[in-house]
Amino acid sequence: MRDLWPPFRDFFSSLKLTIVLLALSIILVFWATLAQVRLGVWGVQEHFFRTFFVLSKIPGTDIPVPVFPGGYFIGGLLLLNLIAAHFARYQASWKKSGIALTHLGLVLLLVGELLTGLWQEEYSLRLDEGQTKNYSESFRISELALIDHTDPQHDDVFVVPEKLLARGRDITAPQLPFRVVPKAWYPNARLQMRGPNQGGDPSPATQGIGPRIIATPLPLTYKMDERNVPAAYIEVIAPEGSLGTWLVSEMLVEPQTFTHAGRTWSIGLRLQRNYKPYALTLLEFSHDRYAGTEIPKNFSSRVRLTTPDGRDDREVLIYMNNPLRYAGLTFYQAGFDNNDRTTVLQVVRNPSWLIPYIACVLMGLGLCIQFGISLFTFVAKRRTAQAG
Amino acid sequence: MPRRFCLPVSLAVLALLTSCREARVEHYRVPKEKPAPTTVAPADAMASATVPTGSEAITWTAPAAWTPKPPSPMRKGSYAIAGAGGEADLSITAFPGDTGGLLANLNRWRGQISLPPLAGGELEASLLHLDANGLHFDVVDFVGTSNGTPTRLLGAVLSRPGETWFFKLTGPEATVAAAKADFLAFIQTVKAP
């Protein structure tokens, strides 16, 4: 075991590794900046930084191969490098306490970015006046919802993340009385009504509105003012046989229903929902304008926050730069709609939001201490020299 | 252990530490969603909200497939348009003056479908100019989201001396896309005395 440790320690504590990683990160940032023109901010984050490798497809094929280390790779190794170098070389003394603090701040900064990438969630909450919701919705990620509506009070919901649909394998769940088979998954698609005399391939859909619609796959878009609208053909297979194939898409807002074993189900693709143990009701949305004009002056949402156990039941006013912070979530006023009777709130969870601030304070403090120690040592030496 | 193994072994550990949660089917029970109550303003408030434009003589001819909606004091005209994605809504409104300018109004529309506002320099690129019956229309076509669903907004702004008319078609992307040709033809039927 003793033989194992030295090569690891030498490799990860090497300054050469630091230089190589910093050089790689410069190239990565430069490349990503150029790619932002084509991919947009979200695309660049996904392709270059929140990934272990930058992938590129072999020309003429759909096979992705890693072509460059990604943000997690470089950041992760830098973190290991920093920690390893610290343990390999650092000797505790007051004179080096500033360096230790600066390094601790840097470690926190790297860890904070990793945690933000892994944990940060951003959702949207849209409320009409008088409406109550206990969930928010994702901006981009979809899910397949199979809902048993039979109970008059409750809905039994089974949700399949889009990742599973994209894999194309059969999907089963313990209490789901049938198998779900994704026949096709289009990450972005356009839907058109099939004309009465329109030819072309018959639709894979056999149930619902699907047979009357043509779904055409589109390339993924990364533009700021466009979003991908996925669609899928889903076959539902019960133990006694197939119940049919449905076309599902966020564009199809009317529910598609079917019955199985005396129970009524609906099937549909929707934006991923995030349920919460409390509910918000929009009491009033105000859109104040400057007198005599249509120029907006202020947007605000008066909402009522309630928890099922009655612990919280209060009114909150959310307006620009004054979000509601509750249970680890921040609700910002983001937009409005429907002749000012609907509010759109942005809901953000970032458990690690404080880490960058703490990291910067530690680094600043560390640098001050280190430079202070050097300065005092230098001044003391000069005084001694002058006295001598 | 040879030094060349350090990198792959460490990477594997790093990948394990940061690996994503496995996607799986989730099951939960939620109370049935209640639709939002329809809010109706008191009759006197609605009556006082009527905007006199002084040009009631503006006329248009809507396609037969569009269903006229009951009149509303805020709207000069209103139609429901059925389609693949669900029903779209066409509203015709008029306000005195320039109502804050074309850019402010287009950005208000963009905000309604969760799009970022346009800068002044980007205005011209997003406009289609349409001239019909001696009237000039600034036409826009925006695709965004509303209530999480893809929503398209086709709008035409008619600036007249002392007043501005807005023809706005919003609804599910599929429906509005299919109705675009009808909308443009409809705009060309708008006439002023």
Coordinates of C-alpha atoms in Angstrom, one line a residue:
Chain A
M1 CA 0.0 0.0 0.0
R2 CA 2.9 2.3 0.8
D3 CA 4.1 1.8 -2.8
L4 CA 0.8 3.1 -4.2
W5 CA 0.8 6.4 -2.5
P6 CA 4.0 8.2 -3.7
P7 CA 3.2 8.1 -7.5
F8 CA -0.3 9.4 -6.8
R9 CA 1.0 12.2 -4.6
D10 CA 3.8 13.1 -7.0
F11 CA 1.5 13.2 -10.0
F12 CA -1.4 15.2 -8.4
S13 CA 0.8 17.6 -6.4
S14 CA 2.9 18.5 -9.5
L15 CA 3.0 22.1 -10.6
K16 CA 3.4 20.9 -14.2
L17 CA -0.1 19.4 -13.9
T18 CA -1.4 22.8 -12.7
I19 CA 0.1 24.6 -15.7
V20 CA -1.3 22.0 -18.1
L21 CA -4.7 22.3 -16.6
L22 CA -4.7 26.1 -16.6
A23 CA -3.6 26.1 -20.2
L24 CA -6.4 23.6 -21.1
S25 CA -9.0 25.8 -19.3
I26 CA -7.9 28.8 -21.3
I27 CA -8.4 26.9 -24.5
L28 CA -11.7 25.6 -23.3
V29 CA -13.0 29.1 -22.4
F30 CA -11.8 30.5 -25.7
W31 CA -13.4 27.7 -27.7
A32 CA -16.7 27.9 -25.7
T33 CA -16.8 31.7 -26.2
L34 CA -16.6 31.2 -30.0
A35 CA -19.2 28.4 -29.9
Q36 CA -21.6 30.6 -27.9
V37 CA -22.5 32.4 -31.2
R38 CA -23.8 29.1 -32.5
L39 CA -25.0 27.3 -29.3
G40 CA -26.1 30.1 -27.0
V41 CA -25.4 30.3 -23.3
W42 CA -27.3 27.2 -22.3
G43 CA -25.8 25.1 -25.0
V44 CA -22.3 26.1 -24.2
Q45 CA -22.8 25.3 -20.5
E46 CA -24.0 21.9 -21.4
H47 CA -21.4 21.1 -24.1
F48 CA -18.3 22.6 -22.6
F49 CA -18.5 23.1 -18.9
R50 CA -21.1 20.8 -17.2
T51 CA -19.5 17.8 -18.8
F52 CA -16.4 15.6 -18.4
F53 CA -15.6 15.8 -22.1
V54 CA -16.4 17.9 -25.1
L55 CA -18.0 15.5 -27.5
S56 CA -18.0 15.8 -31.3
K57 CA -19.6 13.5 -33.8
I58 CA -17.5 11.5 -36.2
P59 CA -18.2 13.1 -39.6
G60 CA -21.0 11.4 -41.4
T61 CA -22.2 9.5 -38.3
D62 CA -24.1 10.1 -35.1
I63 CA -21.3 8.5 -33.0
P64 CA -20.0 11.0 -30.4
V65 CA -16.3 10.9 -29.4
P66 CA -14.5 12.9 -26.7
V67 CA -12.3 15.5 -28.4
F68 CA -11.3 17.7 -25.4
P69 CA -11.5 17.7 -21.6
G70 CA -14.7 19.4 -20.3
G71 CA -15.3 21.7 -17.4
Y72 CA -15.9 19.0 -14.8
F73 CA -12.7 17.2 -15.9
I74 CA -10.4 20.2 -15.7
G75 CA -12.1 21.7 -12.6
G76 CA -12.1 18.3 -10.8
L77 CA -8.4 17.7 -11.6
L78 CA -7.5 21.3 -10.5
L79 CA -9.3 20.6 -7.2
L80 CA -7.4 17.4 -6.7
N81 CA -4.2 19.1 -7.7
L82 CA -4.7 21.9 -5.3
I83 CA -5.6 19.7 -2.3
A84 CA -2.8 17.2 -3.1
A85 CA -0.2 20.0 -3.4
H86 CA -1.3 21.5 -0.2
F87 CA -1.0 18.2 1.7
A88 CA 2.3 17.3 0.0
R89 CA 4.1 20.6 0.6
Y90 CA 2.3 22.7 3.3
Q91 CA 3.9 22.9 6.7
A92 CA 1.7 24.5 9.3
S93 CA 3.1 27.8 10.5
W94 CA 1.7 31.3 11.2
K95 CA 3.8 32.7 8.4
K96 CA 1.9 30.6 5.8
S97 CA -1.5 31.0 7.3
G98 CA -2.5 33.5 4.5
I99 CA -1.6 31.0 1.8
A100 CA -3.6 28.3 3.5
L101 CA -6.6 30.6 3.7
T102 CA -6.3 31.7 0.0
H103 CA -6.1 28.0 -1.1
L104 CA -9.1 27.1 1.1
G105 CA -11.1 29.9 -0.6
L106 CA -10.0 28.6 -4.0
V107 CA -11.0 25.0 -3.1
L108 CA -14.4 26.3 -1.9
L109 CA -14.9 28.2 -5.2
L110 CA -14.3 25.1 -7.3
V111 CA -16.5 23.0 -5.1
G112 CA -19.2 25.7 -5.1
E113 CA -19.3 25.7 -8.9
L114 CA -19.5 21.9 -9.0
L115 CA -22.4 21.9 -6.5
T116 CA -24.2 24.7 -8.4
G117 CA -23.9 22.6 -11.6
L118 CA -25.3 19.6 -9.8
W119 CA -27.9 21.0 -7.5
Q120 CA -29.2 24.3 -8.9
E121 CA -32.8 24.0 -10.1
E122 CA -34.7 26.6 -12.1
Y123 CA -38.4 26.4 -12.6
S124 CA -41.2 28.6 -13.7
L125 CA -44.5 29.1 -11.8
R126 CA -47.4 30.5 -13.7
L127 CA -50.6 31.5 -11.9
D128 CA -53.9 33.0 -13.0
E129 CA -55.6 35.3 -10.6
G130 CA -57.4 33.1 -8.0
Q131 CA -55.5 30.0 -9.1
T132 CA -53.6 27.8 -6.5
K133 CA -50.6 25.7 -7.4
N134 CA -48.3 23.5 -5.4
Y135 CA -45.8 22.8 -8.2
S136 CA -43.6 24.7 -10.6
E137 CA -42.4 23.6 -14.0
S138 CA -39.1 23.2 -15.7
F139 CA -38.1 25.6 -18.5
R140 CA -36.7 22.9 -20.8
I141 CA -37.0 19.3 -19.5
S142 CA -40.1 17.3 -20.3
E143 CA -41.7 14.3 -18.8
L144 CA -44.3 11.8 -19.8
A145 CA -47.3 11.8 -17.5
L146 CA -49.6 8.8 -17.2
I147 CA -52.4 9.8 -14.9
D148 CA -55.2 7.7 -13.4
H149 CA -58.1 10.0 -13.1
T150 CA -60.6 7.5 -11.7
D151 CA -60.6 8.7 -8.1
P152 CA -62.9 11.8 -7.7
Q153 CA -60.6 13.5 -5.2
H154 CA -57.1 12.6 -6.3
D155 CA -55.0 11.8 -9.4
D156 CA -52.5 9.0 -9.4
V157 CA -49.6 10.2 -11.4
F158 CA -46.8 8.2 -13.0
V159 CA -44.1 10.3 -14.6
V160 CA -41.3 9.1 -16.9
P161 CA -38.3 11.4 -17.3
E162 CA -37.4 12.3 -20.9
K163 CA -34.0 10.6 -20.4
L164 CA -35.8 7.2 -20.2
L165 CA -37.9 8.0 -23.2
A166 CA -34.8 8.9 -25.2
R167 CA -33.2 5.5 -24.4
G168 CA -36.0 3.7 -26.2
R169 CA -36.2 0.7 -23.8
D170 CA -39.3 -0.7 -22.3
I171 CA -40.4 1.1 -19.2
T172 CA -42.1 -0.6 -16.2
A173 CA -42.9 0.5 -12.7
P174 CA -44.1 -1.5 -9.7
Q175 CA -47.7 0.0 -9.5
L176 CA -48.1 0.8 -13.2
P177 CA -50.4 -1.8 -14.7
F178 CA -48.9 -1.7 -18.1
R179 CA -45.6 -1.4 -20.0
V180 CA -44.6 1.9 -21.7
V181 CA -42.6 1.5 -24.9
P182 CA -41.1 4.6 -26.5
K183 CA -41.3 3.8 -30.2
A184 CA -39.7 7.1 -31.2
W185 CA -38.3 10.1 -29.4
Y186 CA -37.8 13.5 -31.1
P187 CA -35.9 16.0 -28.9
N188 CA -37.3 18.8 -31.1
A189 CA -40.2 18.4 -33.6
R190 CA -42.8 20.3 -35.6
L191 CA -46.4 19.1 -35.7
Q192 CA -48.7 19.7 -38.6
M193 CA -52.2 18.6 -39.3
R194 CA -52.3 15.9 -42.0
G195 CA -54.3 17.1 -44.9
P196 CA -57.4 15.0 -46.1
N197 CA -55.6 13.9 -49.2
Q198 CA -52.0 14.1 -47.9
G199 CA -49.9 11.0 -48.6
G200 CA -46.6 10.1 -47.0
D201 CA -45.9 7.4 -44.5
P202 CA -48.8 6.4 -42.2
S203 CA -48.4 7.7 -38.6
P204 CA -47.0 5.2 -36.1
A205 CA -49.8 6.5 -33.8
T206 CA -53.0 4.5 -33.6
Q207 CA -54.9 6.3 -30.9
G208 CA -55.8 9.8 -29.9
I209 CA -55.1 12.7 -32.2
G210 CA -51.8 11.3 -33.4
P211 CA -53.0 9.6 -36.7
R212 CA -54.2 13.0 -37.9
I213 CA -50.9 14.7 -37.3
I214 CA -47.5 14.6 -39.0
A215 CA -44.6 15.0 -36.5
T216 CA -41.4 16.0 -38.2
P217 CA -38.1 15.9 -36.3
L218 CA -36.1 19.2 -36.2
P219 CA -32.5 19.9 -35.3
L220 CA -32.0 21.0 -31.7
T221 CA -32.1 24.8 -31.3
Y222 CA -29.9 26.7 -28.8
K223 CA -31.2 30.2 -29.6
M224 CA -32.1 32.4 -26.7
D225 CA -35.6 33.1 -28.0
E226 CA -36.5 29.6 -29.1
R227 CA -36.9 26.3 -27.3
N228 CA -37.0 22.7 -28.3
V229 CA -40.4 21.1 -28.3
P230 CA -40.0 17.3 -28.0
A231 CA -42.5 14.8 -29.3
A232 CA -42.7 11.0 -28.9
Y233 CA -44.6 8.0 -30.1
I234 CA -45.5 5.9 -27.0
E235 CA -47.0 2.4 -27.1
V236 CA -48.8 1.2 -24.0
I237 CA -48.8 -2.5 -23.6
A238 CA -51.0 -4.2 -21.0
P239 CA -50.6 -7.9 -20.0
E240 CA -53.5 -8.8 -22.4
G241 CA -52.0 -6.9 -25.3
S242 CA -51.2 -3.5 -26.8
L243 CA -53.6 -0.7 -26.0
G244 CA -52.3 1.4 -28.9
T245 CA -49.7 4.0 -29.8
W246 CA -50.1 7.7 -29.0
L247 CA -48.3 10.7 -30.3
V248 CA -47.4 13.0 -27.3
S249 CA -46.0 16.5 -27.4
E250 CA -46.2 19.6 -25.3
M251 CA -48.0 21.2 -28.3
L252 CA -50.9 18.8 -27.8
V253 CA -52.6 20.5 -24.8
E254 CA -55.9 18.6 -25.0
P255 CA -55.7 15.5 -22.8
Q256 CA -55.7 12.1 -24.6
T257 CA -57.5 9.5 -22.6
F258 CA -58.0 5.8 -22.6
T259 CA -59.5 3.2 -20.3
H260 CA -57.9 0.1 -19.0
A261 CA -59.4 -2.4 -16.4
G262 CA -62.2 0.0 -15.7
R263 CA -60.0 2.9 -14.9
T264 CA -59.6 6.1 -16.9
W265 CA -56.1 7.2 -17.8
S266 CA -54.6 10.1 -19.7
I267 CA -51.3 10.2 -21.4
G268 CA -49.3 13.3 -22.3
L269 CA -46.0 15.0 -22.5
R270 CA -45.6 18.1 -20.2
L271 CA -42.9 20.2 -18.7
Q272 CA -41.3 18.5 -15.8
R273 CA -43.1 19.4 -12.5
N274 CA -41.6 20.0 -9.2
Y275 CA -44.2 19.6 -6.4
K276 CA -43.8 21.4 -3.1
P277 CA -45.3 20.8 0.4
Y278 CA -47.0 24.2 0.3
A279 CA -49.2 26.1 -2.2
L280 CA -49.3 29.6 -3.6
T281 CA -52.5 31.4 -4.7
L282 CA -52.3 34.5 -6.8
L283 CA -54.6 37.0 -5.2
E284 CA -53.9 39.9 -7.4
F285 CA -51.4 40.9 -10.1
S286 CA -50.6 44.6 -10.6
H287 CA -49.1 46.1 -13.6
D288 CA -48.6 49.8 -12.9
R289 CA -47.9 52.1 -15.8
Y290 CA -46.7 55.7 -15.9
A291 CA -49.8 57.9 -16.1
G292 CA -51.2 58.3 -19.6
T293 CA -48.8 55.8 -21.2
E294 CA -48.4 52.1 -21.6
I295 CA -44.9 52.2 -20.3
P296 CA -44.6 49.7 -17.4
K297 CA -43.6 51.2 -14.0
N298 CA -43.9 48.2 -11.7
F299 CA -45.1 44.6 -11.7
S300 CA -46.2 42.9 -8.5
S301 CA -47.9 39.7 -7.4
R302 CA -49.9 39.5 -4.2
V303 CA -49.9 35.8 -3.3
R304 CA -51.1 33.7 -0.4
L305 CA -48.7 31.1 0.9
T306 CA -50.3 28.2 2.7
T307 CA -49.1 24.9 4.0
P308 CA -51.5 21.9 4.4
D309 CA -50.8 21.7 8.2
G310 CA -51.8 25.4 8.6
R311 CA -48.4 26.3 10.0
D312 CA -48.0 29.0 7.4
D313 CA -50.9 31.0 6.0
R314 CA -49.9 34.5 5.0
E315 CA -49.9 37.0 2.2
V316 CA -46.7 38.0 0.4
L317 CA -46.1 40.7 -2.1
I318 CA -43.5 39.8 -4.7
Y319 CA -42.2 42.5 -7.0
M320 CA -39.1 43.5 -8.9
N321 CA -36.0 42.9 -6.8
N322 CA -38.1 41.8 -3.9
P323 CA -38.5 38.0 -4.3
L324 CA -40.1 35.6 -1.8
R325 CA -37.6 33.3 -0.2
Y326 CA -39.2 30.3 1.3
A327 CA -38.1 26.7 2.2
G328 CA -34.8 27.1 0.2
L329 CA -36.5 28.5 -2.9
T330 CA -36.5 32.0 -4.3
F331 CA -39.6 33.2 -6.2
Y332 CA -38.8 36.1 -8.5
Q333 CA -41.3 38.2 -10.5
A334 CA -40.4 37.2 -14.0
G335 CA -43.4 38.1 -16.3
F336 CA -47.1 38.4 -16.8
D337 CA -49.7 37.4 -19.4
N338 CA -53.4 37.2 -20.2
N339 CA -54.3 41.0 -20.0
D340 CA -52.4 41.3 -16.6
R341 CA -54.4 38.5 -14.9
T342 CA -51.6 35.9 -15.0
T343 CA -48.3 36.2 -13.3
V344 CA -45.1 34.3 -14.2
L345 CA -42.7 33.7 -11.3
Q346 CA -39.2 32.2 -11.7
V347 CA -38.4 29.7 -9.0
V348 CA -34.8 29.0 -8.2
R349 CA -33.2 26.6 -5.8
N350 CA -29.4 26.9 -5.3
P351 CA -28.4 25.4 -2.0
S352 CA -24.8 26.4 -2.6
W353 CA -25.4 30.1 -3.4
L354 CA -23.4 31.3 -0.4
I355 CA -20.3 29.3 -1.2
P356 CA -18.8 31.7 -3.8
Y357 CA -19.3 34.7 -1.4
I358 CA -17.5 32.8 1.5
A359 CA -14.8 31.7 -1.0
C360 CA -14.1 35.2 -2.1
V361 CA -14.0 36.5 1.5
L362 CA -11.5 33.7 2.5
M363 CA -9.3 34.4 -0.5
G364 CA -9.3 38.2 0.1
L365 CA -8.6 37.7 3.8
G366 CA -5.8 35.1 3.0
L367 CA -4.1 37.5 0.5
C368 CA -4.3 40.4 3.0
I369 CA -2.8 38.3 5.8
Q370 CA 0.0 37.0 3.5
F371 CA 0.9 40.4 2.1
G372 CA 0.6 41.9 5.6
I373 CA 3.0 39.3 7.1
S374 CA 5.5 40.0 4.2
L375 CA 5.2 43.7 4.7
F376 CA 5.8 43.6 8.5
T377 CA 8.7 41.2 8.0
F378 CA 10.2 43.5 5.4
V379 CA 9.7 46.6 7.6
A380 CA 11.2 44.9 10.7
K381 CA 14.2 43.7 8.7
R382 CA 14.8 47.3 7.4
R383 CA 14.5 48.8 10.9
T384 CA 17.0 46.2 12.1
A385 CA 19.4 47.0 9.3
Q386 CA 19.1 50.8 9.9
A387 CA 19.6 50.3 13.6
G388 CA 22.7 48.2 12.9
Chain B
M1 CA 2.0 1.3 -9.0
P2 CA 3.1 2.8 -12.3
R3 CA 2.5 6.5 -12.6
R4 CA 0.6 6.2 -15.8
F5 CA -2.3 4.6 -14.0
C6 CA -2.8 7.6 -11.7
L7 CA -4.8 9.6 -14.1
P8 CA -7.4 7.0 -15.3
V9 CA -7.9 5.7 -11.7
S10 CA -8.5 9.2 -10.3
L11 CA -10.8 10.1 -13.1
A12 CA -12.9 7.1 -12.5
V13 CA -13.2 8.1 -8.8
L14 CA -14.1 11.7 -9.8
A15 CA -16.7 10.4 -12.3
L16 CA -18.3 8.3 -9.6
L17 CA -18.3 11.1 -7.1
T18 CA -20.1 13.4 -9.5
S19 CA -22.3 10.9 -11.3
C20 CA -25.9 12.1 -11.9
R21 CA -28.9 10.6 -10.2
E22 CA -30.4 7.7 -12.2
A23 CA -33.6 8.6 -14.0
R24 CA -36.5 6.5 -12.9
V25 CA -40.3 6.4 -13.1
E26 CA -41.9 8.3 -10.2
H27 CA -45.3 7.7 -8.7
Y28 CA -47.3 10.1 -6.6
R29 CA -50.8 11.1 -5.7
V30 CA -52.0 14.7 -6.0
P31 CA -55.3 16.4 -5.4
K32 CA -57.2 17.1 -8.6
E33 CA -56.3 20.5 -10.0
K34 CA -59.0 23.0 -9.8
P35 CA -59.3 25.4 -12.8
A36 CA -58.7 29.1 -11.9
P37 CA -62.0 30.9 -11.3
T38 CA -63.0 33.2 -14.1
T39 CA -62.7 36.8 -12.9
V40 CA -65.2 39.2 -14.3
A41 CA -64.9 42.9 -13.6
P42 CA -67.9 44.8 -12.4
A43 CA -70.1 46.1 -15.2
D44 CA -69.6 49.8 -14.4
A45 CA -65.8 49.4 -14.2
M46 CA -65.8 47.7 -17.6
A47 CA -67.9 50.4 -19.1
S48 CA -65.6 53.1 -17.9
A49 CA -62.7 51.2 -19.4
T50 CA -64.0 51.7 -22.9
V51 CA -61.5 53.6 -25.0
P52 CA -63.0 56.0 -27.4
T53 CA -61.1 56.0 -30.7
G54 CA -63.3 58.0 -32.8
S55 CA -62.8 55.7 -35.8
E56 CA -65.4 53.0 -35.4
A57 CA -65.7 53.0 -39.1
I58 CA -62.7 50.7 -39.5
T59 CA -63.9 47.5 -41.0
W60 CA -62.5 44.0 -41.8
T61 CA -63.7 40.7 -43.1
A62 CA -62.8 37.6 -41.1
P63 CA -62.4 34.2 -42.6
A64 CA -65.5 32.0 -42.3
A65 CA -63.7 29.4 -40.2
W66 CA -63.1 31.9 -37.4
T67 CA -65.7 32.0 -34.7
P68 CA -66.7 35.5 -33.6
K69 CA -66.6 35.9 -29.8
P70 CA -69.2 37.9 -27.7
P71 CA -68.3 41.6 -27.8
S72 CA -66.2 43.0 -24.9
P73 CA -65.8 46.7 -24.0
M74 CA -62.0 46.5 -24.3
R75 CA -62.0 44.8 -27.7
K76 CA -63.2 46.1 -31.0
G77 CA -63.4 42.6 -32.3
S78 CA -62.6 39.1 -31.0
Y79 CA -62.4 35.7 -32.7
A80 CA -61.7 32.1 -31.7
I81 CA -59.6 30.1 -34.1
A82 CA -59.6 26.3 -33.8
G83 CA -56.6 24.2 -34.7
A84 CA -54.4 21.2 -34.0
G85 CA -52.8 22.6 -30.8
G86 CA -56.0 24.0 -29.3
E87 CA -57.9 27.2 -29.6
A88 CA -56.2 30.5 -30.5
D89 CA -57.5 34.0 -29.8
L90 CA -57.6 37.0 -32.1
S91 CA -58.1 40.4 -30.5
I92 CA -58.6 43.7 -32.1
T93 CA -58.1 46.7 -29.8
A94 CA -57.5 50.4 -30.3
F95 CA -56.0 53.1 -28.0
P96 CA -55.5 56.8 -28.3
G97 CA -52.0 58.2 -29.1
D98 CA -49.0 56.0 -29.8
T99 CA -49.4 54.1 -26.5
G100 CA -45.7 54.3 -25.6
G101 CA -44.4 53.6 -29.1
L102 CA -44.0 50.5 -31.3
L103 CA -41.0 49.1 -29.5
A104 CA -42.6 49.3 -26.0
N105 CA -45.8 47.5 -27.3
L106 CA -43.9 44.8 -29.1
N107 CA -41.8 44.2 -26.0
R108 CA -45.0 44.0 -24.0
W109 CA -46.2 41.3 -26.4
R110 CA -42.8 39.5 -26.2
G111 CA -43.1 39.5 -22.4
Q112 CA -46.5 37.8 -22.6
I113 CA -44.9 34.8 -24.3
S114 CA -41.8 34.8 -22.1
L115 CA -39.4 36.3 -24.7
P116 CA -36.7 38.8 -23.8
P117 CA -37.3 42.4 -24.9
L118 CA -35.9 43.7 -28.1
A119 CA -33.3 46.5 -28.1
G120 CA -34.1 49.5 -30.3
G121 CA -31.6 48.4 -33.0
E122 CA -33.3 45.0 -33.3
L123 CA -36.7 46.4 -33.9
E124 CA -36.5 46.7 -37.7
A125 CA -35.2 43.2 -38.2
S126 CA -38.3 41.7 -36.5
L127 CA -40.8 43.6 -38.5
L128 CA -42.7 42.7 -41.7
H129 CA -44.2 45.8 -43.4
L130 CA -47.6 45.3 -45.0
D131 CA -49.5 47.9 -47.0
A132 CA -53.1 47.3 -47.9
N133 CA -56.0 49.6 -48.7
G134 CA -53.9 52.7 -48.1
L135 CA -53.0 51.5 -44.6
H136 CA -49.6 50.5 -43.3
F137 CA -49.2 47.6 -40.9
D138 CA -46.1 46.6 -38.9
V139 CA -46.4 42.8 -38.6
V140 CA -44.5 40.6 -36.2
D141 CA -44.3 36.9 -35.6
F142 CA -43.0 35.8 -32.2
V143 CA -42.6 32.2 -30.9
G144 CA -42.3 31.8 -27.2
T145 CA -44.0 29.9 -24.3
S146 CA -47.1 30.6 -22.3
N147 CA -48.0 28.4 -19.3
G148 CA -45.1 26.2 -20.3
T149 CA -46.5 25.4 -23.7
P150 CA -45.1 26.7 -27.0
T151 CA -47.1 29.8 -28.0
R152 CA -47.0 31.9 -31.1
L153 CA -48.0 35.5 -31.4
L154 CA -48.8 37.1 -34.7
G155 CA -49.4 40.8 -34.4
A156 CA -50.2 43.7 -36.7
V157 CA -49.9 47.3 -35.5
L158 CA -51.8 50.1 -37.4
S159 CA -50.8 53.6 -36.5
R160 CA -53.3 56.2 -37.5
P161 CA -53.4 59.9 -36.7
G162 CA -54.1 60.1 -32.9
E163 CA -54.7 56.4 -32.3
T164 CA -53.1 52.9 -32.7
W165 CA -54.9 49.7 -33.6
F166 CA -53.6 46.3 -32.5
F167 CA -54.6 43.0 -34.2
K168 CA -53.1 40.2 -32.1
L169 CA -53.4 36.5 -32.7
T170 CA -52.1 34.3 -29.9
G171 CA -52.4 30.7 -29.1
P172 CA -50.8 27.2 -29.4
E173 CA -47.9 27.2 -31.8
A174 CA -49.4 24.6 -34.1
T175 CA -52.7 26.5 -34.4
V176 CA -51.2 29.9 -35.0
A177 CA -48.7 28.5 -37.6
A178 CA -51.6 27.0 -39.5
A179 CA -53.6 30.3 -39.3
K180 CA -50.7 32.6 -40.4
A181 CA -51.8 32.8 -44.1
D182 CA -55.4 33.5 -43.0
F183 CA -54.2 36.2 -40.6
L184 CA -52.1 38.0 -43.2
A185 CA -55.0 37.8 -45.7
F186 CA -57.3 39.1 -43.0
I187 CA -55.1 42.1 -42.3
Q188 CA -55.3 43.0 -45.9
T189 CA -59.1 43.2 -45.6
V190 CA -58.9 46.0 -43.0
K191 CA -60.2 49.2 -44.4
A192 CA -60.5 52.8 -43.1
P193 CA -62.9 55.4 -44.5

